[in-house]
Amino acid sequence: MKKCFSVVACVVAVFFASAQNQDPNSPGFDFNATTTDSTDTQEGDQASDSAPVVKPYERIVLAMDSITNLITYSGVIEQEESSSDSLYVRTKNWANKMFSENGKEAKGLYEMDKKNQKLLINGWLPAYIYSNKYVKRPNGKYLFKMTILIKEGRYKYTITNLAHEAVKPNQGTPNRNYFEYYYTTTTGIKGVDSILRYADKDINKMIEGYKKVMREKPLVDEDEW
């Protein structure tokens, strides 16, 4: 009797073992059965799909001269009602006021001065960090060369050789970097890019101010003197 019971127990054990490792091609295979392995894989795929995608930082895009490889602001303005000598005088009046030092003409302001033809100006602007629309703090100054070509009824402005001079320290000289370095460096990208963005804003504001002055009708014709 005991021997018969042992045989029955062995048969039952073999049956359960084969049920757990069925061949998919066997008649008794349960196609509706699921495994914990497949569930874990699906949950892992869902977790990876929901992971946030971090976009790369987009730097400011500035115009670069294809010949000099310098960052350049340039434009040709048609002003048919103005003579070359009128445009020349207006430009000098604007530059003397814009780049004055304590109300006086800056020393070495004009690198070249060809009456009614060409002006090469050593210009500068105060640099600022803008915290918001109403708050800003000094960040040195921007230096550049501004070339004005003048003809009858039109003029061309070109701004190049742009550099940022940091706030002067208590001792020593302030650091100076050209815009091209800020534009191409692979370190501290967000910091230098913010400087270029602030500068771009202020330079374009200066250009618009210059063009406005050039359009204004003079109280007395510059030719009548």
PDB file of C-alpha atoms in Angstrom:
ATOM      1  CA  MET A   1       0.000   0.000   0.000  1.00  0.00           C
ATOM      2  CA  LYS A   2       2.765   2.408   0.905  1.00  0.00           C
ATOM      3  CA  LYS A   3       4.570   1.518  -2.304  1.00  0.00           C
ATOM      4  CA  CYS A   4       1.475   2.303  -4.345  1.00  0.00           C
ATOM      5  CA  PHE A   5       1.027   5.704  -2.626  1.00  0.00           C
ATOM      6  CA  SER A   6       4.638   6.649  -3.410  1.00  0.00           C
ATOM      7  CA  VAL A   7       4.127   5.911  -7.099  1.00  0.00           C
ATOM      8  CA  VAL A   8       1.010   8.104  -7.214  1.00  0.00           C
ATOM      9  CA  ALA A   9       2.875  10.993  -5.526  1.00  0.00           C
ATOM     10  CA  CYS A  10       5.685  10.817  -8.079  1.00  0.00           C
ATOM     11  CA  VAL A  11       3.219  10.924 -10.987  1.00  0.00           C
ATOM     12  CA  VAL A  12       1.501  14.029  -9.551  1.00  0.00           C
ATOM     13  CA  ALA A  13       4.856  15.809  -9.075  1.00  0.00           C
ATOM     14  CA  VAL A  14       5.897  15.105 -12.652  1.00  0.00           C
ATOM     15  CA  PHE A  15       2.551  16.423 -13.906  1.00  0.00           C
ATOM     16  CA  PHE A  16       2.893  19.781 -12.106  1.00  0.00           C
ATOM     17  CA  ALA A  17       6.481  20.195 -13.271  1.00  0.00           C
ATOM     18  CA  SER A  18       5.520  19.677 -16.885  1.00  0.00           C
ATOM     19  CA  ALA A  19       2.613  22.115 -16.542  1.00  0.00           C
ATOM     20  CA  GLN A  20       4.966  24.903 -15.456  1.00  0.00           C
ATOM     21  CA  ASN A  21       7.299  24.363 -18.410  1.00  0.00           C
ATOM     22  CA  GLN A  22       4.917  23.690 -21.249  1.00  0.00           C
ATOM     23  CA  ASP A  23       5.971  23.755 -24.843  1.00  0.00           C
ATOM     24  CA  PRO A  24       3.976  26.409 -26.750  1.00  0.00           C
ATOM     25  CA  ASN A  25       3.423  23.805 -29.482  1.00  0.00           C
ATOM     26  CA  SER A  26       1.935  21.278 -27.076  1.00  0.00           C
ATOM     27  CA  PRO A  27      -1.872  20.782 -27.069  1.00  0.00           C
ATOM     28  CA  GLY A  28      -2.268  21.792 -23.436  1.00  0.00           C
ATOM     29  CA  PHE A  29      -0.348  25.087 -23.567  1.00  0.00           C
ATOM     30  CA  ASP A  30      -2.240  28.003 -22.034  1.00  0.00           C
ATOM     31  CA  PHE A  31      -1.900  30.970 -24.397  1.00  0.00           C
ATOM     32  CA  ASN A  32      -3.682  33.289 -21.950  1.00  0.00           C
ATOM     33  CA  ALA A  33      -1.098  32.808 -19.236  1.00  0.00           C
ATOM     34  CA  THR A  34       1.138  35.791 -18.345  1.00  0.00           C
ATOM     35  CA  THR A  35       4.523  36.007 -16.701  1.00  0.00           C
ATOM     36  CA  THR A  36       5.972  38.553 -14.321  1.00  0.00           C
ATOM     37  CA  ASP A  37       8.939  39.057 -16.670  1.00  0.00           C
ATOM     38  CA  SER A  38       6.801  40.546 -19.460  1.00  0.00           C
ATOM     39  CA  THR A  39       4.991  42.820 -17.002  1.00  0.00           C
ATOM     40  CA  ASP A  40       8.259  44.184 -15.637  1.00  0.00           C
ATOM     41  CA  THR A  41       9.501  44.888 -19.175  1.00  0.00           C
ATOM     42  CA  GLN A  42       6.346  46.820 -20.093  1.00  0.00           C
ATOM     43  CA  GLU A  43       6.549  48.915 -16.930  1.00  0.00           C
ATOM     44  CA  GLY A  44      10.204  49.698 -17.683  1.00  0.00           C
ATOM     45  CA  ASP A  45       9.327  50.811 -21.231  1.00  0.00           C
ATOM     46  CA  GLN A  46       6.573  53.094 -19.916  1.00  0.00           C
ATOM     47  CA  ALA A  47       8.971  54.663 -17.405  1.00  0.00           C
ATOM     48  CA  SER A  48      11.541  55.385 -20.113  1.00  0.00           C
ATOM     49  CA  ASP A  49       8.888  56.925 -22.404  1.00  0.00           C
ATOM     50  CA  SER A  50       7.759  59.341 -19.672  1.00  0.00           C
ATOM     51  CA  ALA A  51      11.289  60.615 -18.917  1.00  0.00           C
ATOM     52  CA  PRO A  52      11.611  64.405 -19.642  1.00  0.00           C
ATOM     53  CA  VAL A  53      13.576  65.440 -22.739  1.00  0.00           C
ATOM     54  CA  VAL A  54      16.140  68.180 -22.075  1.00  0.00           C
ATOM     55  CA  LYS A  55      16.568  70.511 -25.061  1.00  0.00           C
ATOM     56  CA  PRO A  56      20.057  71.858 -25.811  1.00  0.00           C
ATOM     57  CA  TYR A  57      20.714  75.535 -24.990  1.00  0.00           C
ATOM     58  CA  GLU A  58      20.162  77.780 -28.017  1.00  0.00           C
ATOM     59  CA  ARG A  59      22.802  80.492 -28.388  1.00  0.00           C
ATOM     60  CA  ILE A  60      22.170  83.892 -29.935  1.00  0.00           C
ATOM     61  CA  VAL A  61      22.742  84.112 -33.695  1.00  0.00           C
ATOM     62  CA  LEU A  62      24.683  87.176 -34.873  1.00  0.00           C
ATOM     63  CA  ALA A  63      25.755  88.300 -38.345  1.00  0.00           C
ATOM     64  CA  MET A  64      29.392  87.564 -39.188  1.00  0.00           C
ATOM     65  CA  ASP A  65      31.261  89.033 -42.145  1.00  0.00           C
ATOM     66  CA  SER A  66      32.232  86.198 -44.491  1.00  0.00           C
ATOM     67  CA  ILE A  67      35.585  87.824 -45.329  1.00  0.00           C
ATOM     68  CA  THR A  68      36.795  89.133 -41.963  1.00  0.00           C
ATOM     69  CA  ASN A  69      34.952  86.563 -39.792  1.00  0.00           C
ATOM     70  CA  LEU A  70      34.035  89.410 -37.445  1.00  0.00           C
ATOM     71  CA  ILE A  71      30.643  89.993 -35.880  1.00  0.00           C
ATOM     72  CA  THR A  72      29.221  92.901 -37.857  1.00  0.00           C
ATOM     73  CA  TYR A  73      26.265  95.268 -37.709  1.00  0.00           C
ATOM     74  CA  SER A  74      25.736  96.987 -41.047  1.00  0.00           C
ATOM     75  CA  GLY A  75      23.121  98.770 -43.107  1.00  0.00           C
ATOM     76  CA  VAL A  76      22.633 101.115 -46.057  1.00  0.00           C
ATOM     77  CA  ILE A  77      20.095 103.909 -45.573  1.00  0.00           C
ATOM     78  CA  GLU A  78      18.586 105.764 -48.515  1.00  0.00           C
ATOM     79  CA  GLN A  79      17.809 109.392 -47.679  1.00  0.00           C
ATOM     80  CA  GLU A  80      17.400 111.134 -51.005  1.00  0.00           C
ATOM     81  CA  GLU A  81      16.383 114.480 -49.532  1.00  0.00           C
ATOM     82  CA  SER A  82      19.729 114.882 -47.710  1.00  0.00           C
ATOM     83  CA  SER A  83      22.990 116.017 -49.281  1.00  0.00           C
ATOM     84  CA  SER A  84      26.328 114.436 -48.423  1.00  0.00           C
ATOM     85  CA  ASP A  85      27.489 117.451 -46.420  1.00  0.00           C
ATOM     86  CA  SER A  86      24.223 117.441 -44.432  1.00  0.00           C
ATOM     87  CA  LEU A  87      24.636 113.728 -43.601  1.00  0.00           C
ATOM     88  CA  TYR A  88      28.245 114.348 -42.633  1.00  0.00           C
ATOM     89  CA  VAL A  89      27.391 117.159 -40.210  1.00  0.00           C
ATOM     90  CA  ARG A  90      24.508 115.228 -38.663  1.00  0.00           C
ATOM     91  CA  THR A  91      26.742 112.197 -38.094  1.00  0.00           C
ATOM     92  CA  LYS A  92      29.421 114.287 -36.383  1.00  0.00           C
ATOM     93  CA  ASN A  93      26.880 116.036 -34.189  1.00  0.00           C
ATOM     94  CA  TRP A  94      25.426 112.676 -33.167  1.00  0.00           C
ATOM     95  CA  ALA A  95      28.828 111.083 -32.485  1.00  0.00           C
ATOM     96  CA  ASN A  96      30.103 114.070 -30.486  1.00  0.00           C
ATOM     97  CA  LYS A  97      27.057 113.852 -28.239  1.00  0.00           C
ATOM     98  CA  MET A  98      26.788 110.061 -28.100  1.00  0.00           C
ATOM     99  CA  PHE A  99      30.410 109.345 -27.233  1.00  0.00           C
ATOM    100  CA  SER A 100      31.258 112.450 -25.231  1.00  0.00           C
ATOM    101  CA  GLU A 101      33.201 112.301 -21.996  1.00  0.00           C
ATOM    102  CA  ASN A 102      31.807 114.635 -19.353  1.00  0.00           C
ATOM    103  CA  GLY A 103      30.141 116.682 -22.066  1.00  0.00           C
ATOM    104  CA  LYS A 104      33.332 117.055 -24.103  1.00  0.00           C
ATOM    105  CA  GLU A 105      34.415 115.363 -27.323  1.00  0.00           C
ATOM    106  CA  ALA A 106      36.220 112.152 -26.450  1.00  0.00           C
ATOM    107  CA  LYS A 107      39.935 112.118 -27.157  1.00  0.00           C
ATOM    108  CA  GLY A 108      40.753 110.083 -30.246  1.00  0.00           C
ATOM    109  CA  LEU A 109      37.081 109.741 -31.157  1.00  0.00           C
ATOM    110  CA  TYR A 110      37.713 110.012 -34.893  1.00  0.00           C
ATOM    111  CA  GLU A 111      40.294 107.651 -36.338  1.00  0.00           C
ATOM    112  CA  MET A 112      39.486 108.949 -39.812  1.00  0.00           C
ATOM    113  CA  ASP A 113      37.609 112.075 -40.843  1.00  0.00           C
ATOM    114  CA  LYS A 114      37.104 112.733 -44.557  1.00  0.00           C
ATOM    115  CA  LYS A 115      34.690 115.593 -44.954  1.00  0.00           C
ATOM    116  CA  ASN A 116      31.414 114.571 -46.590  1.00  0.00           C
ATOM    117  CA  GLN A 117      32.819 111.101 -47.399  1.00  0.00           C
ATOM    118  CA  LYS A 118      33.888 108.902 -44.504  1.00  0.00           C
ATOM    119  CA  LEU A 119      34.097 108.810 -40.723  1.00  0.00           C
ATOM    120  CA  LEU A 120      35.790 106.105 -38.660  1.00  0.00           C
ATOM    121  CA  ILE A 121      34.615 106.416 -35.061  1.00  0.00           C
ATOM    122  CA  ASN A 122      36.076 104.745 -31.968  1.00  0.00           C
ATOM    123  CA  GLY A 123      32.798 104.232 -30.168  1.00  0.00           C
ATOM    124  CA  TRP A 124      31.760 102.745 -26.854  1.00  0.00           C
ATOM    125  CA  LEU A 125      28.638 101.999 -24.836  1.00  0.00           C
ATOM    126  CA  PRO A 126      28.121 101.272 -21.146  1.00  0.00           C
ATOM    127  CA  ALA A 127      27.458  97.568 -20.570  1.00  0.00           C
ATOM    128  CA  TYR A 128      24.669  96.415 -18.289  1.00  0.00           C
ATOM    129  CA  ILE A 129      23.210  93.209 -16.904  1.00  0.00           C
ATOM    130  CA  TYR A 130      19.427  93.450 -17.052  1.00  0.00           C
ATOM    131  CA  SER A 131      17.737  91.665 -14.157  1.00  0.00           C
ATOM    132  CA  ASN A 132      14.337  92.673 -15.505  1.00  0.00           C
ATOM    133  CA  LYS A 133      12.671  95.477 -17.437  1.00  0.00           C
ATOM    134  CA  TYR A 134      13.352  98.021 -14.697  1.00  0.00           C
ATOM    135  CA  VAL A 135      16.526  96.831 -12.960  1.00  0.00           C
ATOM    136  CA  LYS A 136      20.046  96.810 -14.388  1.00  0.00           C
ATOM    137  CA  ARG A 137      23.570  96.868 -13.011  1.00  0.00           C
ATOM    138  CA  PRO A 138      26.876  97.965 -14.596  1.00  0.00           C
ATOM    139  CA  ASN A 139      28.989  95.352 -16.352  1.00  0.00           C
ATOM    140  CA  GLY A 140      31.841  97.393 -17.824  1.00  0.00           C
ATOM    141  CA  LYS A 141      31.540  98.732 -21.367  1.00  0.00           C
ATOM    142  CA  TYR A 142      31.449  97.727 -25.024  1.00  0.00           C
ATOM    143  CA  LEU A 143      34.107  99.016 -27.395  1.00  0.00           C
ATOM    144  CA  PHE A 144      33.809  99.060 -31.189  1.00  0.00           C
ATOM    145  CA  LYS A 145      34.694 100.785 -34.442  1.00  0.00           C
ATOM    146  CA  MET A 146      31.882 102.453 -36.344  1.00  0.00           C
ATOM    147  CA  THR A 147      32.484 103.326 -39.986  1.00  0.00           C
ATOM    148  CA  ILE A 148      30.163 105.761 -41.763  1.00  0.00           C
ATOM    149  CA  LEU A 149      30.376 106.055 -45.560  1.00  0.00           C
ATOM    150  CA  ILE A 150      28.544 109.045 -47.003  1.00  0.00           C
ATOM    151  CA  LYS A 151      27.263 109.808 -50.496  1.00  0.00           C
ATOM    152  CA  GLU A 152      24.604 112.083 -51.913  1.00  0.00           C
ATOM    153  CA  GLY A 153      21.256 110.928 -50.572  1.00  0.00           C
ATOM    154  CA  ARG A 154      22.467 107.869 -48.678  1.00  0.00           C
ATOM    155  CA  TYR A 155      24.878 106.568 -46.074  1.00  0.00           C
ATOM    156  CA  LYS A 156      26.194 103.236 -44.838  1.00  0.00           C
ATOM    157  CA  TYR A 157      27.081 102.313 -41.265  1.00  0.00           C
ATOM    158  CA  THR A 158      29.251  99.362 -40.232  1.00  0.00           C
ATOM    159  CA  ILE A 159      30.088  98.355 -36.656  1.00  0.00           C
ATOM    160  CA  THR A 160      32.919  95.855 -36.091  1.00  0.00           C
ATOM    161  CA  ASN A 161      35.820  95.045 -33.738  1.00  0.00           C
ATOM    162  CA  LEU A 162      33.383  94.632 -30.875  1.00  0.00           C
ATOM    163  CA  ALA A 163      34.873  93.931 -27.459  1.00  0.00           C
ATOM    164  CA  HIS A 164      33.606  93.725 -23.894  1.00  0.00           C
ATOM    165  CA  GLU A 165      35.700  95.382 -21.211  1.00  0.00           C
ATOM    166  CA  ALA A 166      34.716  94.209 -17.736  1.00  0.00           C
ATOM    167  CA  VAL A 167      34.318  96.444 -14.691  1.00  0.00           C
ATOM    168  CA  LYS A 168      37.686  97.854 -13.664  1.00  0.00           C
ATOM    169  CA  PRO A 169      39.030  96.148 -10.524  1.00  0.00           C
ATOM    170  CA  ASN A 170      40.510  98.047  -7.594  1.00  0.00           C
ATOM    171  CA  GLN A 171      43.971  97.014  -8.771  1.00  0.00           C
ATOM    172  CA  GLY A 172      45.195  96.152 -12.241  1.00  0.00           C
ATOM    173  CA  THR A 173      43.450  96.476 -15.579  1.00  0.00           C
ATOM    174  CA  PRO A 174      39.992  95.209 -16.543  1.00  0.00           C
ATOM    175  CA  ASN A 175      39.623  92.043 -18.587  1.00  0.00           C
ATOM    176  CA  ARG A 176      38.794  92.536 -22.250  1.00  0.00           C
ATOM    177  CA  ASN A 177      37.358  89.928 -24.614  1.00  0.00           C
ATOM    178  CA  TYR A 178      36.275  90.231 -28.225  1.00  0.00           C
ATOM    179  CA  PHE A 179      32.731  89.240 -29.082  1.00  0.00           C
ATOM    180  CA  GLU A 180      34.022  86.503 -31.395  1.00  0.00           C
ATOM    181  CA  TYR A 181      35.506  84.715 -28.369  1.00  0.00           C
ATOM    182  CA  TYR A 182      32.189  84.849 -26.526  1.00  0.00           C
ATOM    183  CA  TYR A 183      30.442  83.659 -29.676  1.00  0.00           C
ATOM    184  CA  THR A 184      32.581  80.552 -30.215  1.00  0.00           C
ATOM    185  CA  THR A 185      33.774  79.471 -26.760  1.00  0.00           C
ATOM    186  CA  THR A 186      32.638  76.081 -25.473  1.00  0.00           C
ATOM    187  CA  THR A 187      32.935  76.969 -21.768  1.00  0.00           C
ATOM    188  CA  GLY A 188      30.582  79.096 -19.659  1.00  0.00           C
ATOM    189  CA  ILE A 189      28.238  79.292 -22.627  1.00  0.00           C
ATOM    190  CA  LYS A 190      25.169  80.690 -20.846  1.00  0.00           C
ATOM    191  CA  GLY A 191      27.158  83.431 -19.119  1.00  0.00           C
ATOM    192  CA  VAL A 192      28.916  84.786 -22.211  1.00  0.00           C
ATOM    193  CA  ASP A 193      25.813  84.323 -24.337  1.00  0.00           C
ATOM    194  CA  SER A 194      23.855  86.551 -21.961  1.00  0.00           C
ATOM    195  CA  ILE A 195      26.499  89.271 -22.425  1.00  0.00           C
ATOM    196  CA  LEU A 196      26.081  89.058 -26.203  1.00  0.00           C
ATOM    197  CA  ARG A 197      22.304  89.281 -25.859  1.00  0.00           C
ATOM    198  CA  TYR A 198      22.489  92.372 -23.647  1.00  0.00           C
ATOM    199  CA  ALA A 199      25.019  93.942 -26.027  1.00  0.00           C
ATOM    200  CA  ASP A 200      22.903  93.155 -29.083  1.00  0.00           C
ATOM    201  CA  LYS A 201      19.945  94.882 -27.460  1.00  0.00           C
ATOM    202  CA  ASP A 202      21.921  98.044 -26.612  1.00  0.00           C
ATOM    203  CA  ILE A 203      23.764  98.223 -29.950  1.00  0.00           C
ATOM    204  CA  ASN A 204      20.537  97.948 -31.948  1.00  0.00           C
ATOM    205  CA  LYS A 205      19.004 100.626 -29.731  1.00  0.00           C
ATOM    206  CA  MET A 206      21.988 102.885 -30.495  1.00  0.00           C
ATOM    207  CA  ILE A 207      21.647 102.246 -34.237  1.00  0.00           C
ATOM    208  CA  GLU A 208      17.951 103.118 -34.194  1.00  0.00           C
ATOM    209  CA  GLY A 209      18.766 106.322 -32.317  1.00  0.00           C
ATOM    210  CA  TYR A 210      21.400 107.226 -34.919  1.00  0.00           C
ATOM    211  CA  LYS A 211      19.017 106.655 -37.830  1.00  0.00           C
ATOM    212  CA  LYS A 212      16.357 108.739 -36.107  1.00  0.00           C
ATOM    213  CA  VAL A 213      18.749 111.670 -35.705  1.00  0.00           C
ATOM    214  CA  MET A 214      19.747 111.373 -39.358  1.00  0.00           C
ATOM    215  CA  ARG A 215      16.076 111.563 -40.428  1.00  0.00           C
ATOM    216  CA  GLU A 216      15.200 114.586 -38.310  1.00  0.00           C
ATOM    217  CA  LYS A 217      14.789 117.812 -40.205  1.00  0.00           C
ATOM    218  CA  PRO A 218      17.373 120.338 -38.971  1.00  0.00           C
ATOM    219  CA  LEU A 219      16.154 123.641 -37.563  1.00  0.00           C
ATOM    220  CA  VAL A 220      18.628 125.433 -39.795  1.00  0.00           C
ATOM    221  CA  ASP A 221      19.966 123.921 -43.003  1.00  0.00           C
ATOM    222  CA  GLU A 222      23.536 122.828 -42.397  1.00  0.00           C
ATOM    223  CA  ASP A 223      24.432 124.212 -45.817  1.00  0.00           C
ATOM    224  CA  GLU A 224      23.448 127.751 -44.842  1.00  0.00           C
ATOM    225  CA  TRP A 225      26.325 129.130 -42.805  1.00  0.00           C
TER     226      TRP A 225
END
